[in-house]
């Protein structure tokens, strides 16, 4: 589906991910490839707090995180009126209850925590950036 984003800060992204390895590798395999400036959040609560202070066009949100889950954070962002693109990151298989519940709260897309997921994120970012060019 076409992205819903109406960026206030064109092409700025926040990545909410508690896995330190993915916090280090995700930028190299996605954001740096498309030259998107990004900020990191270690959990859903930190992402929500950061979204109060900064206008983001894109959110990459892990599902299972401490304090506030990705599912809770996405729901809160949408309830606040966030119109940007939100892409979920999960280790749950497509069709699983956990993934379906995560997707249902307002994700624009959901990808796996693997190289295929990273490629999909790059593709989604390029599409969205072209929309706002």
Short mmCIF file of N, CA and C in Angstrom, two decimals:
data_model
loop_
_atom_site.label_atom_id
_atom_site.label_comp_id
_atom_site.label_asym_id
_atom_site.label_seq_id
_atom_site.Cartn_x
_atom_site.Cartn_y
_atom_site.Cartn_z
N UNK A 1 0.83 -1.20 0.00
CA UNK A 1 0.00 0.00 0.00
C UNK A 1 0.86 1.25 0.00
N UNK A 2 0.39 2.35 -0.58
CA UNK A 2 1.18 3.57 -0.57
C UNK A 2 1.34 4.11 0.84
N UNK A 3 2.48 4.73 1.14
CA UNK A 3 2.71 5.24 2.48
C UNK A 3 1.74 6.36 2.84
N UNK A 4 1.40 6.46 4.13
CA UNK A 4 0.49 7.50 4.62
C UNK A 4 1.24 8.72 5.11
N UNK A 5 2.54 8.68 5.12
CA UNK A 5 3.34 9.70 5.79
C UNK A 5 3.09 11.09 5.22
N UNK A 6 3.02 12.03 6.12
CA UNK A 6 2.98 13.44 5.80
C UNK A 6 4.11 14.07 6.62
N UNK A 7 5.35 13.93 6.15
CA UNK A 7 6.48 14.26 7.01
C UNK A 7 6.56 15.73 7.37
N UNK A 8 6.82 15.98 8.63
CA UNK A 8 7.10 17.33 9.09
C UNK A 8 8.59 17.61 8.96
N UNK A 9 9.40 16.58 9.21
CA UNK A 9 10.84 16.67 9.03
C UNK A 9 11.19 15.66 7.95
N UNK A 10 11.23 16.09 6.69
CA UNK A 10 11.37 15.14 5.59
C UNK A 10 12.49 14.14 5.80
N UNK A 11 12.12 12.90 5.66
CA UNK A 11 13.07 11.80 5.65
C UNK A 11 13.79 11.55 6.97
N UNK A 12 13.32 12.06 8.08
CA UNK A 12 13.94 11.74 9.38
C UNK A 12 13.26 10.51 9.95
N UNK A 13 14.06 9.64 10.56
CA UNK A 13 13.57 8.35 11.02
C UNK A 13 13.97 8.10 12.46
N UNK A 14 13.13 7.36 13.17
CA UNK A 14 13.49 6.86 14.49
C UNK A 14 13.39 5.34 14.45
N UNK A 15 14.38 4.69 15.03
CA UNK A 15 14.40 3.24 15.11
C UNK A 15 14.30 2.84 16.57
N UNK A 16 13.20 2.21 16.94
CA UNK A 16 12.99 1.73 18.30
C UNK A 16 13.30 0.24 18.34
N UNK A 17 14.40 -0.09 18.98
CA UNK A 17 14.91 -1.46 18.97
C UNK A 17 15.74 -1.69 20.22
N UNK A 18 15.42 -2.70 21.01
CA UNK A 18 16.18 -2.95 22.23
C UNK A 18 17.35 -3.90 22.03
N UNK A 19 17.43 -4.55 20.89
CA UNK A 19 18.51 -5.48 20.59
C UNK A 19 19.74 -4.69 20.16
N UNK A 20 20.80 -4.72 20.97
CA UNK A 20 22.00 -3.92 20.69
C UNK A 20 22.64 -4.28 19.36
N UNK A 21 22.65 -5.56 19.00
CA UNK A 21 23.23 -5.96 17.73
C UNK A 21 22.47 -5.31 16.58
N UNK A 22 21.14 -5.35 16.62
CA UNK A 22 20.35 -4.73 15.56
C UNK A 22 20.46 -3.21 15.58
N UNK A 23 20.64 -2.62 16.77
CA UNK A 23 20.85 -1.17 16.83
C UNK A 23 22.11 -0.77 16.06
N UNK A 24 23.10 -1.65 16.09
CA UNK A 24 24.36 -1.36 15.39
C UNK A 24 24.31 -1.71 13.90
N UNK A 25 23.65 -2.82 13.57
CA UNK A 25 23.69 -3.29 12.18
C UNK A 25 22.57 -2.71 11.31
N UNK A 26 21.42 -2.43 11.88
CA UNK A 26 20.29 -1.91 11.09
C UNK A 26 20.67 -0.64 10.32
N UNK A 27 21.34 0.33 10.94
CA UNK A 27 21.73 1.51 10.16
C UNK A 27 22.62 1.18 8.96
N UNK A 28 23.54 0.25 9.15
CA UNK A 28 24.46 -0.10 8.06
C UNK A 28 23.75 -0.79 6.90
N UNK A 29 22.72 -1.57 7.21
CA UNK A 29 22.03 -2.34 6.17
C UNK A 29 20.79 -1.65 5.63
N UNK A 30 20.43 -0.49 6.21
CA UNK A 30 19.22 0.19 5.74
C UNK A 30 19.39 1.70 5.63
N UNK A 31 19.43 2.39 6.74
CA UNK A 31 19.39 3.86 6.74
C UNK A 31 20.56 4.49 6.00
N UNK A 32 21.75 3.96 6.21
CA UNK A 32 22.93 4.52 5.55
C UNK A 32 22.87 4.32 4.03
N UNK A 33 22.25 3.24 3.59
CA UNK A 33 22.14 2.96 2.16
C UNK A 33 21.33 4.04 1.45
N UNK A 34 20.28 4.53 2.11
CA UNK A 34 19.42 5.54 1.48
C UNK A 34 19.67 6.93 2.07
N UNK A 35 20.72 7.07 2.86
CA UNK A 35 21.12 8.36 3.45
C UNK A 35 19.99 9.05 4.21
N UNK A 36 19.36 8.29 5.09
CA UNK A 36 18.28 8.83 5.93
C UNK A 36 18.84 9.13 7.32
N UNK A 37 18.69 10.36 7.80
CA UNK A 37 19.12 10.64 9.17
C UNK A 37 18.21 9.91 10.15
N UNK A 38 18.79 9.41 11.23
CA UNK A 38 17.99 8.60 12.16
C UNK A 38 18.42 8.83 13.60
N UNK A 39 17.49 8.52 14.48
CA UNK A 39 17.73 8.49 15.91
C UNK A 39 17.38 7.10 16.40
N UNK A 40 17.96 6.72 17.55
CA UNK A 40 17.70 5.40 18.12
C UNK A 40 16.97 5.53 19.44
N UNK A 41 16.02 4.63 19.66
CA UNK A 41 15.34 4.51 20.94
C UNK A 41 15.50 3.07 21.41
N UNK A 42 15.71 2.87 22.70
CA UNK A 42 15.95 1.54 23.24
C UNK A 42 14.70 0.79 23.63
N UNK A 43 13.56 1.47 23.65
CA UNK A 43 12.29 0.81 23.94
C UNK A 43 11.14 1.70 23.49
N UNK A 44 9.93 1.18 23.62
CA UNK A 44 8.77 1.91 23.16
C UNK A 44 8.53 3.22 23.88
N UNK A 45 8.79 3.26 25.19
CA UNK A 45 8.59 4.49 25.94
C UNK A 45 9.55 5.58 25.49
N UNK A 46 10.81 5.20 25.29
CA UNK A 46 11.79 6.18 24.80
C UNK A 46 11.38 6.71 23.43
N UNK A 47 10.87 5.83 22.57
CA UNK A 47 10.41 6.26 21.24
C UNK A 47 9.25 7.25 21.37
N UNK A 48 8.30 6.94 22.24
CA UNK A 48 7.16 7.85 22.44
C UNK A 48 7.64 9.21 22.95
N UNK A 49 8.56 9.21 23.90
CA UNK A 49 9.10 10.46 24.43
C UNK A 49 9.81 11.26 23.34
N UNK A 50 10.61 10.57 22.54
CA UNK A 50 11.35 11.25 21.48
C UNK A 50 10.41 11.81 20.42
N UNK A 51 9.31 11.12 20.15
CA UNK A 51 8.35 11.59 19.15
C UNK A 51 7.57 12.81 19.62
N UNK A 52 7.58 13.08 20.92
CA UNK A 52 6.96 14.31 21.43
C UNK A 52 7.81 15.52 21.08
N UNK A 53 9.14 15.31 21.08
CA UNK A 53 10.07 16.42 20.89
C UNK A 53 10.54 16.62 19.45
N UNK A 54 10.45 15.57 18.64
CA UNK A 54 10.94 15.62 17.27
C UNK A 54 9.87 15.08 16.34
N UNK A 55 9.70 15.72 15.22
CA UNK A 55 8.75 15.24 14.21
C UNK A 55 9.47 14.29 13.27
N UNK A 56 9.02 13.06 13.26
CA UNK A 56 9.61 12.04 12.41
C UNK A 56 8.67 11.70 11.26
N UNK A 57 9.25 11.38 10.11
CA UNK A 57 8.47 10.93 8.97
C UNK A 57 8.31 9.42 8.98
N UNK A 58 9.28 8.73 9.58
CA UNK A 58 9.31 7.26 9.58
C UNK A 58 9.61 6.74 10.98
N UNK A 59 8.97 5.63 11.31
CA UNK A 59 9.25 4.94 12.56
C UNK A 59 9.47 3.47 12.24
N UNK A 60 10.60 2.95 12.70
CA UNK A 60 10.84 1.51 12.65
C UNK A 60 10.70 1.03 14.07
N UNK A 61 9.78 0.09 14.32
CA UNK A 61 9.42 -0.28 15.68
C UNK A 61 9.51 -1.79 15.88
N UNK A 62 10.38 -2.19 16.80
CA UNK A 62 10.42 -3.58 17.21
C UNK A 62 9.16 -3.86 18.02
N UNK A 63 8.71 -5.10 18.03
CA UNK A 63 7.50 -5.42 18.77
C UNK A 63 7.78 -5.70 20.24
N UNK A 64 8.67 -6.62 20.50
CA UNK A 64 8.90 -7.04 21.88
C UNK A 64 10.06 -6.27 22.49
N UNK A 65 9.70 -5.28 23.34
CA UNK A 65 10.69 -4.45 24.01
C UNK A 65 10.26 -4.25 25.45
N UNK A 66 11.21 -3.90 26.32
CA UNK A 66 10.85 -3.64 27.72
C UNK A 66 10.08 -2.32 27.86
N UNK A 67 9.47 -2.15 29.00
CA UNK A 67 8.73 -0.94 29.39
C UNK A 67 7.44 -0.78 28.58
N UNK A 68 7.55 -0.36 27.34
CA UNK A 68 6.38 -0.22 26.46
C UNK A 68 6.67 -1.02 25.20
N UNK A 69 5.81 -1.96 24.87
CA UNK A 69 6.03 -2.80 23.69
C UNK A 69 5.83 -1.98 22.41
N UNK A 70 6.30 -2.54 21.32
CA UNK A 70 6.09 -1.89 20.03
C UNK A 70 4.61 -1.75 19.72
N UNK A 71 3.85 -2.77 20.02
CA UNK A 71 2.40 -2.73 19.79
C UNK A 71 1.76 -1.57 20.55
N UNK A 72 2.12 -1.42 21.83
CA UNK A 72 1.57 -0.32 22.64
C UNK A 72 2.03 1.04 22.11
N UNK A 73 3.29 1.12 21.72
CA UNK A 73 3.84 2.39 21.23
C UNK A 73 3.20 2.80 19.91
N UNK A 74 3.01 1.85 19.00
CA UNK A 74 2.38 2.16 17.71
C UNK A 74 0.95 2.64 17.94
N UNK A 75 0.22 1.95 18.80
CA UNK A 75 -1.16 2.36 19.10
C UNK A 75 -1.18 3.78 19.67
N UNK A 76 -0.25 4.08 20.59
CA UNK A 76 -0.18 5.41 21.18
C UNK A 76 0.15 6.47 20.13
N UNK A 77 1.09 6.17 19.24
CA UNK A 77 1.44 7.12 18.18
C UNK A 77 0.25 7.40 17.27
N UNK A 78 -0.44 6.37 16.86
CA UNK A 78 -1.61 6.56 15.99
C UNK A 78 -2.72 7.31 16.73
N UNK A 79 -2.91 6.99 18.02
CA UNK A 79 -3.92 7.71 18.82
C UNK A 79 -3.59 9.19 18.94
N UNK A 80 -2.30 9.54 18.93
CA UNK A 80 -1.85 10.93 18.98
C UNK A 80 -1.98 11.62 17.63
N UNK A 81 -2.31 10.85 16.61
CA UNK A 81 -2.47 11.44 15.28
C UNK A 81 -1.27 11.33 14.38
N UNK A 82 -0.30 10.51 14.75
CA UNK A 82 0.89 10.34 13.91
C UNK A 82 0.49 9.79 12.55
N UNK A 83 0.86 10.49 11.48
CA UNK A 83 0.49 10.10 10.12
C UNK A 83 1.65 9.52 9.33
N UNK A 84 2.83 9.52 9.91
CA UNK A 84 4.01 9.00 9.21
C UNK A 84 3.95 7.50 9.01
N UNK A 85 4.93 7.00 8.26
CA UNK A 85 5.02 5.57 8.00
C UNK A 85 5.60 4.87 9.23
N UNK A 86 4.92 3.81 9.66
CA UNK A 86 5.43 2.98 10.75
C UNK A 86 5.61 1.57 10.22
N UNK A 87 6.85 1.10 10.32
CA UNK A 87 7.19 -0.25 9.89
C UNK A 87 7.57 -1.05 11.12
N UNK A 88 6.90 -2.17 11.31
CA UNK A 88 7.20 -3.05 12.43
C UNK A 88 8.33 -3.99 12.10
N UNK A 89 9.11 -4.34 13.12
CA UNK A 89 10.19 -5.30 13.00
C UNK A 89 9.88 -6.42 13.98
N UNK A 90 9.84 -7.65 13.50
CA UNK A 90 9.50 -8.75 14.40
C UNK A 90 10.21 -10.04 14.02
N UNK A 91 10.36 -10.88 15.02
CA UNK A 91 10.89 -12.21 14.78
C UNK A 91 9.77 -13.23 14.64
N UNK A 92 8.54 -12.77 14.79
CA UNK A 92 7.39 -13.68 14.69
C UNK A 92 7.06 -13.96 13.22
N UNK A 93 6.70 -15.18 12.97
CA UNK A 93 6.38 -15.61 11.61
C UNK A 93 5.12 -14.94 11.08
N UNK A 94 5.10 -14.74 9.78
CA UNK A 94 3.92 -14.20 9.13
C UNK A 94 2.74 -15.13 9.41
N UNK A 95 1.62 -14.54 9.79
CA UNK A 95 0.42 -15.32 10.10
C UNK A 95 0.29 -15.70 11.56
N UNK A 96 1.33 -15.48 12.37
CA UNK A 96 1.24 -15.80 13.79
C UNK A 96 0.33 -14.79 14.49
N UNK A 97 -0.25 -15.19 15.59
CA UNK A 97 -1.13 -14.29 16.35
C UNK A 97 -0.39 -13.05 16.80
N UNK A 98 0.85 -13.20 17.27
CA UNK A 98 1.63 -12.06 17.75
C UNK A 98 1.85 -11.04 16.63
N UNK A 99 2.22 -11.54 15.47
CA UNK A 99 2.48 -10.65 14.34
C UNK A 99 1.18 -10.00 13.85
N UNK A 100 0.12 -10.78 13.74
CA UNK A 100 -1.17 -10.23 13.31
C UNK A 100 -1.64 -9.13 14.26
N UNK A 101 -1.49 -9.35 15.57
CA UNK A 101 -1.89 -8.34 16.55
C UNK A 101 -1.05 -7.07 16.40
N UNK A 102 0.25 -7.24 16.17
CA UNK A 102 1.15 -6.10 15.98
C UNK A 102 0.76 -5.32 14.73
N UNK A 103 0.54 -6.01 13.63
CA UNK A 103 0.17 -5.35 12.38
C UNK A 103 -1.15 -4.60 12.50
N UNK A 104 -2.07 -5.12 13.31
CA UNK A 104 -3.42 -4.56 13.41
C UNK A 104 -3.48 -3.21 14.13
N UNK A 105 -2.44 -2.82 14.87
CA UNK A 105 -2.51 -1.57 15.63
C UNK A 105 -2.18 -0.34 14.81
N UNK A 106 -1.81 -0.52 13.54
CA UNK A 106 -1.57 0.65 12.70
C UNK A 106 -0.27 0.66 11.94
N UNK A 107 0.33 -0.52 11.75
CA UNK A 107 1.56 -0.57 10.95
C UNK A 107 1.25 -0.38 9.47
N UNK A 108 2.16 0.26 8.77
CA UNK A 108 2.07 0.35 7.31
C UNK A 108 2.66 -0.88 6.66
N UNK A 109 3.62 -1.50 7.36
CA UNK A 109 4.25 -2.73 6.88
C UNK A 109 4.91 -3.40 8.08
N UNK A 110 5.22 -4.67 7.93
CA UNK A 110 5.90 -5.41 8.98
C UNK A 110 6.94 -6.30 8.31
N UNK A 111 8.17 -6.27 8.84
CA UNK A 111 9.26 -7.04 8.26
C UNK A 111 9.91 -7.93 9.30
N UNK A 112 10.64 -8.94 8.81
CA UNK A 112 11.34 -9.85 9.67
C UNK A 112 12.70 -9.26 10.06
N UNK A 113 13.24 -9.80 11.15
CA UNK A 113 14.56 -9.38 11.62
C UNK A 113 15.64 -10.18 10.91
N UNK A 114 15.74 -10.01 9.61
CA UNK A 114 16.76 -10.71 8.83
C UNK A 114 17.13 -9.87 7.62
N UNK A 115 17.99 -10.39 6.76
CA UNK A 115 18.44 -9.60 5.61
C UNK A 115 17.29 -9.28 4.65
N UNK A 116 16.33 -10.18 4.53
CA UNK A 116 15.16 -9.92 3.69
C UNK A 116 14.37 -8.74 4.24
N UNK A 117 14.23 -8.70 5.58
CA UNK A 117 13.54 -7.58 6.22
C UNK A 117 14.26 -6.27 6.00
N UNK A 118 15.58 -6.29 6.10
CA UNK A 118 16.38 -5.08 5.86
C UNK A 118 16.20 -4.59 4.42
N UNK A 119 16.20 -5.52 3.48
CA UNK A 119 15.99 -5.15 2.07
C UNK A 119 14.61 -4.52 1.89
N UNK A 120 13.62 -5.05 2.56
CA UNK A 120 12.26 -4.51 2.46
C UNK A 120 12.18 -3.10 3.05
N UNK A 121 12.91 -2.88 4.15
CA UNK A 121 12.94 -1.55 4.75
C UNK A 121 13.56 -0.55 3.78
N UNK A 122 14.65 -0.92 3.15
CA UNK A 122 15.29 -0.05 2.16
C UNK A 122 14.30 0.28 1.04
N UNK A 123 13.61 -0.72 0.55
CA UNK A 123 12.62 -0.54 -0.51
C UNK A 123 11.51 0.42 -0.06
N UNK A 124 11.00 0.22 1.15
CA UNK A 124 9.93 1.09 1.67
C UNK A 124 10.41 2.52 1.85
N UNK A 125 11.63 2.69 2.35
CA UNK A 125 12.18 4.03 2.53
C UNK A 125 12.36 4.74 1.19
N UNK A 126 12.86 4.01 0.20
CA UNK A 126 13.03 4.62 -1.14
C UNK A 126 11.69 5.04 -1.72
N UNK A 127 10.68 4.19 -1.58
CA UNK A 127 9.34 4.53 -2.08
C UNK A 127 8.80 5.77 -1.38
N UNK A 128 8.91 5.78 -0.07
CA UNK A 128 8.40 6.92 0.69
C UNK A 128 9.15 8.20 0.38
N UNK A 129 10.48 8.10 0.25
CA UNK A 129 11.27 9.28 -0.07
C UNK A 129 10.91 9.84 -1.44
N UNK A 130 10.65 8.97 -2.40
CA UNK A 130 10.24 9.40 -3.74
C UNK A 130 8.91 10.14 -3.67
N UNK A 131 8.05 9.71 -2.78
CA UNK A 131 6.73 10.34 -2.62
C UNK A 131 6.87 11.78 -2.15
N UNK A 132 7.91 12.05 -1.34
CA UNK A 132 8.06 13.39 -0.75
C UNK A 132 9.16 14.21 -1.40
N UNK A 133 9.71 13.72 -2.50
CA UNK A 133 10.79 14.45 -3.16
C UNK A 133 10.27 15.70 -3.83
#
